[in-house]
Coordinates of C-alpha atoms and ligand atoms in Angstrom, one line a residue:
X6 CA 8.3 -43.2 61.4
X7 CA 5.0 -44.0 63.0
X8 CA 3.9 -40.1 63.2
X9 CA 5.2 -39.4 59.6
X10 CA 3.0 -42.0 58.7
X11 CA 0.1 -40.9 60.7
X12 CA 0.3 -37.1 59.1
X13 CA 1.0 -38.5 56.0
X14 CA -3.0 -40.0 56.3
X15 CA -4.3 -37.1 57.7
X16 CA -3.1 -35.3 55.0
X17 CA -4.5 -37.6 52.8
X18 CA -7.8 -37.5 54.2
X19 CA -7.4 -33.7 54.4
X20 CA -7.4 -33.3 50.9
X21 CA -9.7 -36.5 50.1
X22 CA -12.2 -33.7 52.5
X23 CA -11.6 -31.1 50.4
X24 CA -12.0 -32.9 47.3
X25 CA -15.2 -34.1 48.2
X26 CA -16.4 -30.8 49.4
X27 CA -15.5 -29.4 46.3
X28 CA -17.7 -31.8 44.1
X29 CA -20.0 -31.1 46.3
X30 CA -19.8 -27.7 45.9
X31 CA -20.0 -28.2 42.2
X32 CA -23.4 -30.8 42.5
X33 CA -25.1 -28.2 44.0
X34 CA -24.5 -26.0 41.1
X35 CA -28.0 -26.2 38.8
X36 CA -28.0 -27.4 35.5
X37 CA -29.4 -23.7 34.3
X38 CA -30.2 -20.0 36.2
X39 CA -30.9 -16.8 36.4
X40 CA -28.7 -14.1 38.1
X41 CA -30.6 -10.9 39.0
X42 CA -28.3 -7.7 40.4
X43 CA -29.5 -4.6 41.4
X44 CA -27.1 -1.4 41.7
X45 CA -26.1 1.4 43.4
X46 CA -27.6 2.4 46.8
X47 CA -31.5 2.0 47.0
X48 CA -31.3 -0.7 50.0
X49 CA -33.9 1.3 51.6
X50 CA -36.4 0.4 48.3
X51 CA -34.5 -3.0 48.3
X52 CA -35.0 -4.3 52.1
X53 CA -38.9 -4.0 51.6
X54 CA -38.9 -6.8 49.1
X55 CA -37.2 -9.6 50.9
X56 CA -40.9 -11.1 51.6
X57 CA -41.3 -11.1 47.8
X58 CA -37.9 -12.6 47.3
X59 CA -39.0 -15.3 49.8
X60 CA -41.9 -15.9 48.4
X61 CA -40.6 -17.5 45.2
X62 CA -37.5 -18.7 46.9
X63 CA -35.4 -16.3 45.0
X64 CA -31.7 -15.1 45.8
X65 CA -30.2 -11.8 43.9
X66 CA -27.2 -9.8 44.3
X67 CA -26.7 -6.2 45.3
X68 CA -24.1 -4.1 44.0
X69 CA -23.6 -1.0 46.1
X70 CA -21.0 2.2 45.9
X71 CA -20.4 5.0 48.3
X72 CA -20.6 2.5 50.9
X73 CA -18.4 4.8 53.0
X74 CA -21.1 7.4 53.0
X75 CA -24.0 4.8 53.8
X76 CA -25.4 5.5 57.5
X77 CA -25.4 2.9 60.1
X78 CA -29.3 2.0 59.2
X79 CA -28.6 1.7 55.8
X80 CA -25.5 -1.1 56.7
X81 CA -28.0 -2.2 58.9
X82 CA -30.5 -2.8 55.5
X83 CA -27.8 -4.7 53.8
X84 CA -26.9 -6.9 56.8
X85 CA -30.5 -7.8 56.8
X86 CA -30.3 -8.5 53.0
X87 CA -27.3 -10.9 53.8
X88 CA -29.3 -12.3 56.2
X89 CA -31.9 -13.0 54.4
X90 CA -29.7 -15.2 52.0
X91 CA -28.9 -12.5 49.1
X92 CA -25.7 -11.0 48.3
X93 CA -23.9 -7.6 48.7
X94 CA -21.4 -6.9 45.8
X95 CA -18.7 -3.7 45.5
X96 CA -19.8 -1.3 43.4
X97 CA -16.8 0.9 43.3
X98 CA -15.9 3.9 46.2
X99 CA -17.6 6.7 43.9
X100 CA -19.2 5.1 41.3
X101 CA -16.3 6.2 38.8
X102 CA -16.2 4.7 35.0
X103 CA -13.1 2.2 35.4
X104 CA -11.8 3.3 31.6
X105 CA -11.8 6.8 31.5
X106 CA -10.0 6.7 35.5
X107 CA -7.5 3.9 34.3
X108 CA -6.9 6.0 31.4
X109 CA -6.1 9.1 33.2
X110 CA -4.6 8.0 36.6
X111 CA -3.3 4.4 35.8
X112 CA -4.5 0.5 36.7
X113 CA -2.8 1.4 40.2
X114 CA -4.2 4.3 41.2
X115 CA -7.9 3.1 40.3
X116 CA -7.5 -0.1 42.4
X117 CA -6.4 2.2 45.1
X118 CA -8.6 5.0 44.7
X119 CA -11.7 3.1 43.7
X120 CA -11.2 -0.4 44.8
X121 CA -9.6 -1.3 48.1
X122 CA -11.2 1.6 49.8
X123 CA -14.8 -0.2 49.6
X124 CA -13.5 -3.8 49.7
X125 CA -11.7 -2.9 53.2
X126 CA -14.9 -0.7 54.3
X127 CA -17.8 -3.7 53.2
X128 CA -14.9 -6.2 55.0
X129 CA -15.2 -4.5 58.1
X130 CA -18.5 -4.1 58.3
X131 CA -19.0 -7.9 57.8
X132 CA -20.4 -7.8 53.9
X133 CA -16.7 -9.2 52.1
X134 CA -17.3 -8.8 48.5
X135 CA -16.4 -11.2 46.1
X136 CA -18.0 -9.7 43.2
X137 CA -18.1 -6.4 41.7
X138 CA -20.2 -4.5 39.4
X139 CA -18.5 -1.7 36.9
X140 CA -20.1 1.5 37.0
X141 CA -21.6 2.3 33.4
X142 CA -20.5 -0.9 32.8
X143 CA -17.5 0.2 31.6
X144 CA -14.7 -2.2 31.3
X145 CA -11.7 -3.3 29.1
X146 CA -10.5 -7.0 29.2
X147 CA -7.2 -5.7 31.0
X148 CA -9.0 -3.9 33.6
X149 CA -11.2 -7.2 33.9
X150 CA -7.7 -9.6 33.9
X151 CA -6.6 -6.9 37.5
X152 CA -10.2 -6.9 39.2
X153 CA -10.4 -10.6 39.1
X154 CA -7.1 -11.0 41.6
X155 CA -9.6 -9.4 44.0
X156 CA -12.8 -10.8 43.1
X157 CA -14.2 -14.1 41.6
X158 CA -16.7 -12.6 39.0
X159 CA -17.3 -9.4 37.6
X160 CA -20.6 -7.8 35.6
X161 CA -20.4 -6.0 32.9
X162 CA -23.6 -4.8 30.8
X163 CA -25.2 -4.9 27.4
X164 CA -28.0 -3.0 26.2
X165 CA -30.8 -4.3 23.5
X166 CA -31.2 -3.2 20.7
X167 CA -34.6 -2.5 19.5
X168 CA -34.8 -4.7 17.0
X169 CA -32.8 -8.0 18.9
X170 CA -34.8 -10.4 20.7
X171 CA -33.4 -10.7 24.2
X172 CA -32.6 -14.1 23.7
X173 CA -30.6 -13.0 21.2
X174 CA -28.0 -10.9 23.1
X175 CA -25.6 -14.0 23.1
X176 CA -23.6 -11.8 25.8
X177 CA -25.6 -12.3 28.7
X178 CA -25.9 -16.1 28.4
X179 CA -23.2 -18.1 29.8
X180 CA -23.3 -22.1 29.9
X181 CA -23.2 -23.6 32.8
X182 CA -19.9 -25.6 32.4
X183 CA -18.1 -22.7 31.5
X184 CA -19.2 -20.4 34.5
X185 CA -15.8 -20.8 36.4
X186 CA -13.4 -19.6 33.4
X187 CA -15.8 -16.8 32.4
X188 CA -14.4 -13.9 34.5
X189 CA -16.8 -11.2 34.1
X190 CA -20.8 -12.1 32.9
X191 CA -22.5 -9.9 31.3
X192 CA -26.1 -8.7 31.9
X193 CA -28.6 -6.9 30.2
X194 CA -31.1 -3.8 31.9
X195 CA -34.6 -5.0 33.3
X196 CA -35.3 -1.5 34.6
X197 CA -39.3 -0.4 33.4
X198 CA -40.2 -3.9 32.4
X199 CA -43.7 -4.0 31.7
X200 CA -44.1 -0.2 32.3
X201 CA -45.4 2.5 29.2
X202 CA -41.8 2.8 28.8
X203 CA -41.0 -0.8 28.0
X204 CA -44.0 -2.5 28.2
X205 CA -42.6 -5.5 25.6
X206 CA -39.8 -6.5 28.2
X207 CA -41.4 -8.8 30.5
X208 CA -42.1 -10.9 27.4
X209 CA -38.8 -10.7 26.5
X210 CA -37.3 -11.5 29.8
X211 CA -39.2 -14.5 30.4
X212 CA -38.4 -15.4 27.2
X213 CA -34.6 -15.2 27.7
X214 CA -35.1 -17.4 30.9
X215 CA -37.0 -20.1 28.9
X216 CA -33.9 -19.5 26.5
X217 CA -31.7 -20.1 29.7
X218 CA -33.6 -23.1 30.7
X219 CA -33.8 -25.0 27.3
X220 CA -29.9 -24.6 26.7
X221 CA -28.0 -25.6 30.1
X222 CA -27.2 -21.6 30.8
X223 CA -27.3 -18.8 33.3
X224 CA -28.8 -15.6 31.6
X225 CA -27.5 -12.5 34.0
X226 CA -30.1 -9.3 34.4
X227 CA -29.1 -6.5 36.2
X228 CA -31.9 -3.4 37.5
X229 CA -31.3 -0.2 40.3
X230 CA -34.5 0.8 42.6
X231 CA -37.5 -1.8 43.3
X232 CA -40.0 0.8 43.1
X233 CA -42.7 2.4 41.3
X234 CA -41.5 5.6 41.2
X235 CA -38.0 5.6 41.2
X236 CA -35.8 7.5 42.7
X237 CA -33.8 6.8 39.6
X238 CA -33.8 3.9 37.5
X239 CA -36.5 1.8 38.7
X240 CA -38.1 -1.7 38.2
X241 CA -41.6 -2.2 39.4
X242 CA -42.7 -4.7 42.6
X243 CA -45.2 -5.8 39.9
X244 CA -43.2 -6.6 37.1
X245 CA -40.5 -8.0 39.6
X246 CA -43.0 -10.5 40.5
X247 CA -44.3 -11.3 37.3
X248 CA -40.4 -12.2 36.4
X249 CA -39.5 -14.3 39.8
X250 CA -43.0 -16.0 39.4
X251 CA -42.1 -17.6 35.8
X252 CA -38.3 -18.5 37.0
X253 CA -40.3 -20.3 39.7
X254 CA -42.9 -21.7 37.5
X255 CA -40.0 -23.2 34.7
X256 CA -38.0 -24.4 37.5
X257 CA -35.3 -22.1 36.6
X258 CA -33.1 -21.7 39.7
X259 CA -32.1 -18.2 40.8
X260 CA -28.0 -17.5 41.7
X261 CA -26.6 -15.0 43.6
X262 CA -22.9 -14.1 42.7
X263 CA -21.5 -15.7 45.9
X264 CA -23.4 -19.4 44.6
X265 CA -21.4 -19.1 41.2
X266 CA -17.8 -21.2 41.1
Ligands
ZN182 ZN1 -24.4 2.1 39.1

């Protein structure tokens, strides 16, 4: 009688813990942010901007694929990225557009073709993912509905139209509240901000962020290479700079996909 008791108010206390760790949890969530991903596999360009990400105190995510061809220095790159408080996201095994394989092969056969392979991989190398970016940012809601029994939050993507406003694309804003139920955020391209190809966008981005700030949300950006030069899609040091100083300067907290609920 005495011991049912007693584990009867452990388990109480147990769960009173777990309650209170939970609100905890969720006080520590801002009352607005901004979620910057980078893709594919440029952790070589990415590694050499930790100092800058340090220097306005700003956490991002990195989505990578073909992690099972990645050498041991470029693991190494990533673990230093984890390190350094940012986070490593699945990108898919082979970088394959999720409609056109679940349309040919099944919902099945991409989870195990595309899927497990790179969770099991970035598990075993210590980088668990809970988040994954689609490829192309190609997605249906019933793809999304499977994905999220393996991860917590998805990204999809969004492009701007030339004439919208960024703070416009009601897509890539999500309200804080409402983080939790929303499955998959979508984000909108940052790559070439302030360059002759898009000179207008740093305007627009910081724009988006005051938007982000005034209304209680996260607005979600998404880039590839930190670099002048690329290879590939590319977002320059400068420009990155330029963006992470004005989060800093409007107080606008960044998140990393492993900080969302
Ligand atoms: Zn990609």
């Amino acid at each position: 009688m005495r011991l049912t008791l007693l584990l009867l108010c452990f388990s109480l206390f147990l769960s009173i813990a777990s309650a209170a760790e939970k609100s905890a949890a969720q006080k520590a969530l801002p009352s607005s942010g901004v979620v910057f991903t980078f893709d594919d596999r440029n952790m070589d360009q990415w590694v050499k901007q930790i100092p800058l990400f340090r220097k306005h105190n700003a956490k991002v995510t990195f989505f990578v694929d073909h992690f099972h061809t990645l050498k041991p220095q470029q693991i190494a790159r990533l673990k230093k990225l984890q390190d350094a408080g940012h986070t490593i996201g699945c990108h898919g095994v082979k970088h394959r557009k999720a409609v056109d394989y679940v349309r040919e092969h099944g919902i099945e056969r991409y989870m195990e073709d595309e899927i497990n392979p790179a969770v099991q991989r970035m598990t075993i190398a210590g980088l668990k993912p809970t988040a994954f970016a689609y490829p192309s940012s190609s997605r249906t809601p019933e793809i999304d509905q499977r994905l999220l029994k393996t991860f917590r939050h998805l990204r999809g993507g969004t492009g701007l139209p030339p004439t919208q406003r960024m703070r416009d694309l009601k897509p890539i804003f999500v309200p804080v509240d409402q983080i939790k139920a929303t499955g998959c955020l979508i984000g909108t391209g940052i790559d070439y901000a302030g360059t002759q190809k898009r000179p207008h966008y740093l305007t627009e981005i910081k724009d988006a962020m005051d938007h982000a700030k005034q209304q209680s949300e996260i607005v979600i950006f998404y880039a590839h290479n930190i670099s002048d030069k690329g290879p590939g899609h590319h977002l320059p040091p400068k420009a990155l700079e330029e963006i992470l100083a004005h989060a800093q300067q409007i107080d606008l907290p960044t998140l990393t996909y492993d900080d969302l609920p």
